[in-house]
């Protein structure tokens, strides 16, 4: 699945690479960039953590003509008079200005290294909103983010991953020679697929899958929701036993007449009382004006 995500540049895709202090994900990030440049795509990098020379290290110079590095490493907070890029420039307007430096006819991929720098100076709600605006703007084909997940609260990481079409969590392997990628991919239909793979990144940034786990490629079922029993901890019993249920069914309600009682009421027996009424001369049976005798 990891290679499939790299080779298939999904329109409107948002890929998040999560790493921790135990395992850095920048080499995998550069592997994605290397693959995009080989497809003749334009890649814009918002770099806040390493300088441009260090970031370009390992990338093939034959393909780096389509790589645009926007320097947020030199002055990320804008302390100098004219900083090239700061964390406050993380707006759709400023990013579109950066994207205008490249050819308009080519596919554009935006890379943020790293989003943790942005989250330190913007609220998570603002970051999520601006990521959605970038995806819907039409200028970008895909967005690739590096996120240091151990620097943020789990709720913030979960909110960002909810926006992503693919989340790749990198962790050190058991042997120490390979890196484990735990990939979660969400399709447009809502289907979620998880896969765990061992991979390695060579010096020329070629990614090789070394091994896959036994559950690779399987769609994991959603966890069943547990419904709590509202009558579990009550001091009285809301359920009926078999004896109580039989007694309830035999009980006749006071205002529900049986068939025999209905027949007795509708068909009076001989000798039953009757009401005889003779109309008076002043009785008014005009239904159109029942108050005619009141002289109003």
Tab-separated table of N, CA and C in Angstrom, residues 69-213:
chain	number	residue	atom	x	y	z
A	69	UNK	N	11.837	25.385	-3.068
A	69	UNK	CA	11.971	25.381	-1.611
A	69	UNK	C	11.722	26.793	-1.101
A	70	UNK	N	10.715	26.928	-0.251
A	70	UNK	CA	10.380	28.219	0.346
A	70	UNK	C	10.937	28.224	1.767
A	71	UNK	N	11.901	29.096	1.987
A	71	UNK	CA	12.727	29.062	3.190
A	71	UNK	C	11.989	29.642	4.393
A	72	UNK	N	11.510	28.752	5.252
A	72	UNK	CA	10.969	29.159	6.538
A	72	UNK	C	11.895	28.795	7.675
A	73	UNK	N	13.081	28.279	7.318
A	73	UNK	CA	14.056	27.856	8.325
A	73	UNK	C	14.888	29.033	8.833
A	74	UNK	N	15.201	29.983	7.952
A	74	UNK	CA	16.071	31.096	8.324
A	74	UNK	C	15.429	31.996	9.371
A	75	UNK	N	14.184	32.369	9.159
A	75	UNK	CA	13.491	33.270	10.087
A	75	UNK	C	12.028	32.845	10.183
A	76	UNK	N	11.728	31.779	10.910
A	76	UNK	CA	10.351	31.256	10.919
A	76	UNK	C	9.349	32.158	11.617
A	77	UNK	N	9.815	33.054	12.506
A	77	UNK	CA	8.894	33.899	13.266
A	77	UNK	C	8.873	35.342	12.772
A	78	UNK	N	9.652	35.660	11.753
A	78	UNK	CA	9.622	37.003	11.182
A	78	UNK	C	10.285	38.054	12.040
A	79	UNK	N	11.438	37.733	12.632
A	79	UNK	CA	12.134	38.703	13.469
A	79	UNK	C	12.921	39.718	12.640
A	80	UNK	N	13.312	39.345	11.446
A	80	UNK	CA	14.041	40.280	10.590
A	80	UNK	C	13.054	41.145	9.816
A	81	UNK	N	13.597	42.062	9.043
A	81	UNK	CA	12.737	43.036	8.367
A	81	UNK	C	11.961	42.413	7.216
A	82	UNK	N	12.605	41.591	6.413
A	82	UNK	CA	11.944	40.980	5.248
A	82	UNK	C	12.184	39.474	5.250
A	83	UNK	N	11.476	38.734	6.077
A	83	UNK	CA	11.683	37.278	6.099
A	83	UNK	C	11.102	36.638	4.841
A	84	UNK	N	11.770	35.622	4.295
A	84	UNK	CA	11.238	34.968	3.090
A	84	UNK	C	9.941	34.211	3.344
A	85	UNK	N	9.857	33.526	4.501
A	85	UNK	CA	8.659	32.751	4.834
A	85	UNK	C	8.594	32.587	6.341
A	86	UNK	N	7.421	32.815	6.904
A	86	UNK	CA	7.208	32.623	8.336
A	86	UNK	C	5.991	31.728	8.546
A	87	UNK	N	5.796	31.330	9.793
A	87	UNK	CA	4.634	30.497	10.112
A	87	UNK	C	3.333	31.272	9.929
A	88	UNK	N	3.414	32.602	9.961
A	88	UNK	CA	2.218	33.422	9.788
A	88	UNK	C	1.791	33.499	8.325
A	89	UNK	N	2.619	33.008	7.421
A	89	UNK	CA	2.266	32.976	6.000
A	89	UNK	C	1.482	31.723	5.626
A	90	UNK	N	1.108	30.936	6.617
A	90	UNK	CA	0.348	29.719	6.327
A	90	UNK	C	-1.123	30.078	6.127
A	91	UNK	N	-1.385	30.752	5.027
A	91	UNK	CA	-2.734	31.120	4.615
A	91	UNK	C	-2.892	30.754	3.147
A	92	UNK	N	-4.105	30.492	2.688
A	92	UNK	CA	-4.291	30.155	1.268
A	92	UNK	C	-3.785	31.244	0.328
A	93	UNK	N	-3.928	32.506	0.717
A	93	UNK	CA	-3.479	33.590	-0.153
A	93	UNK	C	-1.961	33.586	-0.297
A	94	UNK	N	-1.235	33.474	0.825
A	94	UNK	CA	0.229	33.484	0.763
A	94	UNK	C	0.771	32.230	0.082
A	95	UNK	N	0.132	31.096	0.325
A	95	UNK	CA	0.600	29.862	-0.306
A	95	UNK	C	0.351	29.905	-1.809
A	96	UNK	N	-0.775	30.452	-2.229
A	96	UNK	CA	-1.024	30.587	-3.667
A	96	UNK	C	-0.019	31.526	-4.317
A	97	UNK	N	0.452	32.524	-3.561
A	97	UNK	CA	1.505	33.393	-4.082
A	97	UNK	C	2.792	32.610	-4.302
A	98	UNK	N	3.106	31.706	-3.388
A	98	UNK	CA	4.288	30.850	-3.565
A	98	UNK	C	4.119	29.910	-4.751
A	99	UNK	N	2.909	29.393	-4.923
A	99	UNK	CA	2.671	28.453	-6.020
A	99	UNK	C	2.736	29.129	-7.381
A	100	UNK	N	2.499	30.420	-7.423
A	100	UNK	CA	2.504	31.132	-8.707
A	100	UNK	C	3.896	31.239	-9.313
A	101	UNK	N	4.932	30.863	-8.566
A	101	UNK	CA	6.292	30.935	-9.096
A	101	UNK	C	6.586	29.817	-10.094
A	102	UNK	N	5.768	28.783	-10.121
A	102	UNK	CA	6.019	27.643	-11.001
A	102	UNK	C	5.091	27.689	-12.207
A	103	UNK	N	5.300	26.742	-13.127
A	103	UNK	CA	4.472	26.659	-14.320
A	103	UNK	C	3.056	26.243	-13.950
A	104	UNK	N	2.099	26.905	-14.579
A	104	UNK	CA	0.703	26.672	-14.239
A	104	UNK	C	0.153	25.390	-14.850
A	105	UNK	N	0.793	24.875	-15.894
A	105	UNK	CA	0.240	23.735	-16.613
A	105	UNK	C	0.593	22.402	-15.967
A	106	UNK	N	1.541	22.381	-15.046
A	106	UNK	CA	1.978	21.123	-14.455
A	106	UNK	C	1.233	20.844	-13.149
A	107	UNK	N	1.227	19.566	-12.791
A	107	UNK	CA	0.615	19.152	-11.530
A	107	UNK	C	1.463	19.628	-10.359
A	108	UNK	N	0.807	20.179	-9.343
A	108	UNK	CA	1.511	20.785	-8.211
A	108	UNK	C	1.216	19.990	-6.944
A	109	UNK	N	2.279	19.687	-6.206
A	109	UNK	CA	2.176	19.035	-4.899
A	109	UNK	C	2.791	19.951	-3.850
A	110	UNK	N	2.083	20.145	-2.755
A	110	UNK	CA	2.575	20.980	-1.659
A	110	UNK	C	3.081	20.089	-0.536
A	111	UNK	N	4.286	20.392	-0.048
A	111	UNK	CA	4.903	19.645	1.049
A	111	UNK	C	5.167	20.613	2.197
A	112	UNK	N	4.793	20.221	3.406
A	112	UNK	CA	5.036	21.038	4.597
A	112	UNK	C	5.951	20.251	5.525
A	113	UNK	N	7.125	20.819	5.802
A	113	UNK	CA	8.123	20.188	6.672
A	113	UNK	C	8.510	21.181	7.777
A	114	UNK	N	7.895	21.105	8.937
A	114	UNK	CA	6.842	20.160	9.248
A	114	UNK	C	5.622	20.924	9.731
A	115	UNK	N	4.499	20.212	9.808
A	115	UNK	CA	3.265	20.834	10.273
A	115	UNK	C	3.317	21.139	11.765
A	116	UNK	N	4.213	20.495	12.487
A	116	UNK	CA	4.333	20.753	13.922
A	116	UNK	C	4.750	22.196	14.194
A	117	UNK	N	5.573	22.765	13.324
A	117	UNK	CA	5.945	24.165	13.470
A	117	UNK	C	4.718	25.058	13.329
A	118	UNK	N	3.853	24.723	12.396
A	118	UNK	CA	2.634	25.517	12.193
A	118	UNK	C	1.717	25.404	13.407
A	119	UNK	N	1.581	24.199	13.953
A	119	UNK	CA	0.673	23.979	15.080
A	119	UNK	C	1.149	24.670	16.351
A	120	UNK	N	2.424	24.985	16.437
A	120	UNK	CA	2.924	25.681	17.625
A	120	UNK	C	2.504	27.146	17.644
A	121	UNK	N	2.085	27.673	16.496
A	121	UNK	CA	1.758	29.096	16.420
A	121	UNK	C	0.365	29.355	15.859
A	122	UNK	N	-0.379	28.303	15.538
A	122	UNK	CA	-1.761	28.444	15.090
A	122	UNK	C	-2.611	27.425	15.841
A	123	UNK	N	-3.861	27.756	16.047
A	123	UNK	CA	-4.758	26.813	16.710
A	123	UNK	C	-5.066	25.649	15.769
A	124	UNK	N	-5.332	24.468	16.310
A	124	UNK	CA	-5.651	23.317	15.442
A	124	UNK	C	-6.856	23.564	14.544
A	125	UNK	N	-7.844	24.304	15.033
A	125	UNK	CA	-9.029	24.569	14.206
A	125	UNK	C	-8.663	25.397	12.977
A	126	UNK	N	-7.791	26.394	13.157
A	126	UNK	CA	-7.365	27.228	12.027
A	126	UNK	C	-6.563	26.398	11.032
A	127	UNK	N	-5.690	25.534	11.534
A	127	UNK	CA	-4.874	24.695	10.644
A	127	UNK	C	-5.760	23.758	9.828
A	128	UNK	N	-6.733	23.127	10.475
A	128	UNK	CA	-7.638	22.223	9.753
A	128	UNK	C	-8.452	22.982	8.708
A	129	UNK	N	-8.905	24.165	9.065
A	129	UNK	CA	-9.698	24.958	8.126
A	129	UNK	C	-8.878	25.351	6.902
A	130	UNK	N	-7.635	25.753	7.113
A	130	UNK	CA	-6.807	26.179	5.983
A	130	UNK	C	-6.359	25.003	5.126
A	131	UNK	N	-6.179	23.857	5.724
A	131	UNK	CA	-5.866	22.671	4.922
A	131	UNK	C	-7.043	22.307	4.020
A	132	UNK	N	-8.241	22.418	4.547
A	132	UNK	CA	-9.418	22.146	3.728
A	132	UNK	C	-9.546	23.165	2.597
A	133	UNK	N	-9.241	24.424	2.872
A	133	UNK	CA	-9.313	25.447	1.830
A	133	UNK	C	-8.280	25.191	0.736
A	134	UNK	N	-7.098	24.729	1.125
A	134	UNK	CA	-6.070	24.434	0.125
A	134	UNK	C	-6.481	23.264	-0.758
A	135	UNK	N	-7.098	22.260	-0.171
A	135	UNK	CA	-7.514	21.090	-0.955
A	135	UNK	C	-8.632	21.433	-1.924
A	136	UNK	N	-9.509	22.339	-1.528
A	136	UNK	CA	-10.656	22.677	-2.373
A	136	UNK	C	-10.369	23.821	-3.335
A	137	UNK	N	-9.200	24.447	-3.191
A	137	UNK	CA	-8.912	25.607	-4.026
A	137	UNK	C	-8.708	25.288	-5.487
A	138	UNK	N	-8.236	24.077	-5.799
A	138	UNK	CA	-8.035	23.686	-7.184
A	138	UNK	C	-6.629	23.889	-7.695
A	139	UNK	N	-5.800	24.678	-6.983
A	139	UNK	CA	-4.436	24.917	-7.445
A	139	UNK	C	-3.524	23.738	-7.146
A	140	UNK	N	-3.861	22.936	-6.151
A	140	UNK	CA	-3.027	21.810	-5.735
A	140	UNK	C	-3.678	20.493	-6.130
A	141	UNK	N	-2.830	19.559	-6.491
A	141	UNK	CA	-3.327	18.202	-6.729
A	141	UNK	C	-3.307	17.386	-5.446
A	142	UNK	N	-2.271	17.573	-4.627
A	142	UNK	CA	-2.179	16.827	-3.377
A	142	UNK	C	-1.335	17.612	-2.383
A	143	UNK	N	-1.471	17.244	-1.107
A	143	UNK	CA	-0.735	17.878	-0.011
A	143	UNK	C	-0.057	16.771	0.787
A	144	UNK	N	1.221	16.982	1.104
A	144	UNK	CA	2.011	16.010	1.854
A	144	UNK	C	2.556	16.698	3.096
A	145	UNK	N	2.257	16.136	4.272
A	145	UNK	CA	2.611	16.770	5.539
A	145	UNK	C	3.470	15.838	6.373
A	146	UNK	N	4.452	16.420	7.046
A	146	UNK	CA	5.230	15.701	8.057
A	146	UNK	C	4.785	16.205	9.420
A	147	UNK	N	4.417	15.280	10.301
A	147	UNK	CA	3.868	15.639	11.611
A	147	UNK	C	4.591	14.848	12.690
A	148	UNK	N	5.141	15.563	13.673
A	148	UNK	CA	5.776	14.921	14.827
A	148	UNK	C	4.684	14.655	15.865
A	149	UNK	N	4.129	13.466	15.837
A	149	UNK	CA	2.928	13.179	16.623
A	149	UNK	C	3.177	13.185	18.122
A	150	UNK	N	4.415	12.953	18.565
A	150	UNK	CA	4.677	12.939	20.000
A	150	UNK	C	4.823	14.342	20.587
A	151	UNK	N	4.707	15.370	19.763
A	151	UNK	CA	4.778	16.748	20.250
A	151	UNK	C	3.402	17.343	20.525
A	152	UNK	N	2.342	16.627	20.181
A	152	UNK	CA	1.001	17.198	20.274
A	152	UNK	C	0.085	16.249	21.033
A	153	UNK	N	-1.010	16.806	21.500
A	153	UNK	CA	-2.007	15.989	22.178
A	153	UNK	C	-2.667	15.036	21.186
A	154	UNK	N	-3.129	13.916	21.711
A	154	UNK	CA	-3.696	12.889	20.848
A	154	UNK	C	-4.938	13.382	20.121
A	155	UNK	N	-5.707	14.261	20.755
A	155	UNK	CA	-6.901	14.782	20.103
A	155	UNK	C	-6.576	15.640	18.895
A	156	UNK	N	-5.497	16.425	18.983
A	156	UNK	CA	-5.089	17.262	17.851
A	156	UNK	C	-4.622	16.388	16.694
A	157	UNK	N	-3.825	15.376	17.013
A	157	UNK	CA	-3.349	14.465	15.968
A	157	UNK	C	-4.525	13.740	15.317
A	158	UNK	N	-5.495	13.327	16.122
A	158	UNK	CA	-6.655	12.634	15.576
A	158	UNK	C	-7.496	13.516	14.669
A	159	UNK	N	-7.624	14.797	15.008
A	159	UNK	CA	-8.397	15.717	14.169
A	159	UNK	C	-7.740	15.906	12.809
A	160	UNK	N	-6.419	16.037	12.800
A	160	UNK	CA	-5.704	16.194	11.534
A	160	UNK	C	-5.776	14.919	10.699
A	161	UNK	N	-5.637	13.776	11.350
A	161	UNK	CA	-5.689	12.508	10.613
A	161	UNK	C	-7.080	12.246	10.055
A	162	UNK	N	-8.095	12.818	10.686
A	162	UNK	CA	-9.454	12.645	10.172
A	162	UNK	C	-9.628	13.329	8.818
A	163	UNK	N	-8.851	14.376	8.559
A	163	UNK	CA	-8.925	15.065	7.271
A	163	UNK	C	-8.167	14.334	6.175
A	164	UNK	N	-7.214	13.492	6.561
A	164	UNK	CA	-6.291	12.901	5.596
A	164	UNK	C	-6.930	11.753	4.840
A	165	UNK	N	-6.475	11.581	3.599
A	165	UNK	CA	-6.856	10.403	2.819
A	165	UNK	C	-5.941	9.224	3.117
A	166	UNK	N	-4.738	9.505	3.633
A	166	UNK	CA	-3.807	8.442	4.011
A	166	UNK	C	-2.933	8.943	5.152
A	167	UNK	N	-2.731	8.086	6.139
A	167	UNK	CA	-1.871	8.390	7.287
A	167	UNK	C	-0.831	7.285	7.388
A	168	UNK	N	0.445	7.686	7.435
A	168	UNK	CA	1.546	6.726	7.509
A	168	UNK	C	2.304	6.986	8.808
A	169	UNK	N	2.258	6.035	9.703
A	169	UNK	CA	2.965	6.135	10.979
A	169	UNK	C	4.233	5.301	10.892
A	170	UNK	N	5.381	5.945	11.040
A	170	UNK	CA	6.656	5.233	10.949
A	170	UNK	C	7.155	4.931	12.353
A	171	UNK	N	7.737	3.748	12.500
A	171	UNK	CA	8.257	3.291	13.788
A	171	UNK	C	9.465	2.408	13.524
A	172	UNK	N	10.391	2.324	14.473
A	172	UNK	CA	11.560	1.459	14.268
A	172	UNK	C	11.171	-0.010	14.241
A	173	UNK	N	11.847	-0.781	13.377
A	173	UNK	CA	11.575	-2.208	13.278
A	173	UNK	C	12.197	-2.990	14.416
A	174	UNK	N	11.840	-4.261	14.504
A	174	UNK	CA	12.342	-5.107	15.580
A	174	UNK	C	13.840	-5.341	15.453
A	175	UNK	N	14.314	-5.542	14.232
A	175	UNK	CA	15.734	-5.835	14.032
A	175	UNK	C	16.595	-4.585	14.014
A	176	UNK	N	15.981	-3.426	13.808
A	176	UNK	CA	16.741	-2.190	13.738
A	176	UNK	C	17.249	-1.865	12.352
A	177	UNK	N	17.140	-2.800	11.401
A	177	UNK	CA	17.617	-2.556	10.048
A	177	UNK	C	16.554	-1.913	9.173
A	178	UNK	N	15.299	-2.204	9.452
A	178	UNK	CA	14.209	-1.689	8.641
A	178	UNK	C	13.324	-0.774	9.481
A	179	UNK	N	12.459	-0.066	8.777
A	179	UNK	CA	11.477	0.808	9.413
A	179	UNK	C	10.088	0.267	9.119
A	180	UNK	N	9.221	0.344	10.103
A	180	UNK	CA	7.856	-0.154	9.963
A	180	UNK	C	6.943	1.015	9.612
A	181	UNK	N	6.130	0.827	8.596
A	181	UNK	CA	5.138	1.823	8.190
A	181	UNK	C	3.751	1.245	8.435
A	182	UNK	N	3.001	1.884	9.321
A	182	UNK	CA	1.621	1.491	9.594
A	182	UNK	C	0.714	2.465	8.852
A	183	UNK	N	0.157	1.994	7.751
A	183	UNK	CA	-0.574	2.857	6.827
A	183	UNK	C	-2.073	2.660	6.994
A	184	UNK	N	-2.782	3.767	7.066
A	184	UNK	CA	-4.244	3.773	7.086
A	184	UNK	C	-4.722	4.597	5.906
A	185	UNK	N	-5.522	3.977	5.064
A	185	UNK	CA	-5.985	4.646	3.849
A	185	UNK	C	-7.500	4.678	3.831
A	186	UNK	N	-8.043	5.846	3.515
A	186	UNK	CA	-9.492	6.023	3.480
A	186	UNK	C	-9.906	6.414	2.066
A	187	UNK	N	-10.812	5.642	1.476
A	187	UNK	CA	-11.290	5.939	0.134
A	187	UNK	C	-12.441	6.937	0.198
A	188	UNK	N	-12.867	7.412	-0.978
A	188	UNK	CA	-13.958	8.381	-1.023
A	188	UNK	C	-15.275	7.772	-0.561
A	189	UNK	N	-15.413	6.466	-0.701
A	189	UNK	CA	-16.636	5.803	-0.258
A	189	UNK	C	-16.676	5.592	1.251
A	190	UNK	N	-15.574	5.902	1.943
A	190	UNK	CA	-15.521	5.736	3.387
A	190	UNK	C	-14.876	4.449	3.847
A	191	UNK	N	-14.454	3.607	2.926
A	191	UNK	CA	-13.818	2.345	3.301
A	191	UNK	C	-12.408	2.610	3.827
A	192	UNK	N	-12.081	1.990	4.940
A	192	UNK	CA	-10.786	2.188	5.588
A	192	UNK	C	-9.985	0.887	5.503
A	193	UNK	N	-8.755	0.998	4.992
A	193	UNK	CA	-7.860	-0.149	4.879
A	193	UNK	C	-6.581	0.148	5.632
A	194	UNK	N	-6.132	-0.823	6.417
A	194	UNK	CA	-4.907	-0.663	7.197
A	194	UNK	C	-3.908	-1.740	6.797
A	195	UNK	N	-2.651	-1.336	6.752
A	195	UNK	CA	-1.603	-2.272	6.359
A	195	UNK	C	-0.307	-1.915	7.070
A	196	UNK	N	0.445	-2.928	7.417
A	196	UNK	CA	1.725	-2.741	8.100
A	196	UNK	C	2.827	-3.356	7.253
A	197	UNK	N	3.842	-2.536	6.929
A	197	UNK	CA	4.916	-2.981	6.044
A	197	UNK	C	6.262	-2.566	6.614
A	198	UNK	N	7.271	-3.345	6.299
A	198	UNK	CA	8.649	-2.991	6.613
A	198	UNK	C	9.309	-2.476	5.338
A	199	UNK	N	9.955	-1.326	5.426
A	199	UNK	CA	10.549	-0.731	4.235
A	199	UNK	C	11.923	-0.173	4.576
A	200	UNK	N	12.654	0.141	3.527
A	200	UNK	CA	13.961	0.779	3.670
A	200	UNK	C	14.089	1.838	2.589
A	201	UNK	N	14.861	2.876	2.891
A	201	UNK	CA	15.097	3.974	1.954
A	201	UNK	C	16.580	3.977	1.606
A	202	UNK	N	16.886	3.843	0.327
A	202	UNK	CA	18.281	3.810	-0.114
A	202	UNK	C	18.844	5.226	-0.197
A	203	UNK	N	20.111	5.321	-0.567
A	203	UNK	CA	20.763	6.627	-0.652
A	203	UNK	C	20.169	7.493	-1.754
A	204	UNK	N	19.679	6.869	-2.817
A	204	UNK	CA	19.053	7.643	-3.896
A	204	UNK	C	17.556	7.833	-3.659
A	205	UNK	N	17.107	7.606	-2.408
A	205	UNK	CA	15.725	7.830	-1.972
A	205	UNK	C	14.733	6.888	-2.641
A	206	UNK	N	15.199	5.727	-3.040
A	206	UNK	CA	14.300	4.697	-3.551
A	206	UNK	C	13.765	3.882	-2.381
A	207	UNK	N	12.464	3.726	-2.322
A	207	UNK	CA	11.817	3.018	-1.218
A	207	UNK	C	11.558	1.580	-1.639
A	208	UNK	N	11.987	0.655	-0.796
A	208	UNK	CA	11.830	-0.770	-1.069
A	208	UNK	C	11.051	-1.414	0.065
A	209	UNK	N	10.038	-2.181	-0.291
A	209	UNK	CA	9.254	-2.913	0.707
A	209	UNK	C	9.976	-4.216	1.009
A	210	UNK	N	10.327	-4.412	2.265
A	210	UNK	CA	11.080	-5.598	2.665
A	210	UNK	C	10.171	-6.742	3.089
A	211	UNK	N	9.114	-6.441	3.804
A	211	UNK	CA	8.217	-7.491	4.300
A	211	UNK	C	6.874	-6.877	4.618
A	212	UNK	N	5.864	-7.741	4.668
A	212	UNK	CA	4.514	-7.341	5.017
A	212	UNK	C	4.012	-8.226	6.138
A	213	UNK	N	3.139	-7.666	6.955
A	213	UNK	CA	2.565	-8.453	8.039
A	213	UNK	C	1.477	-9.361	7.499
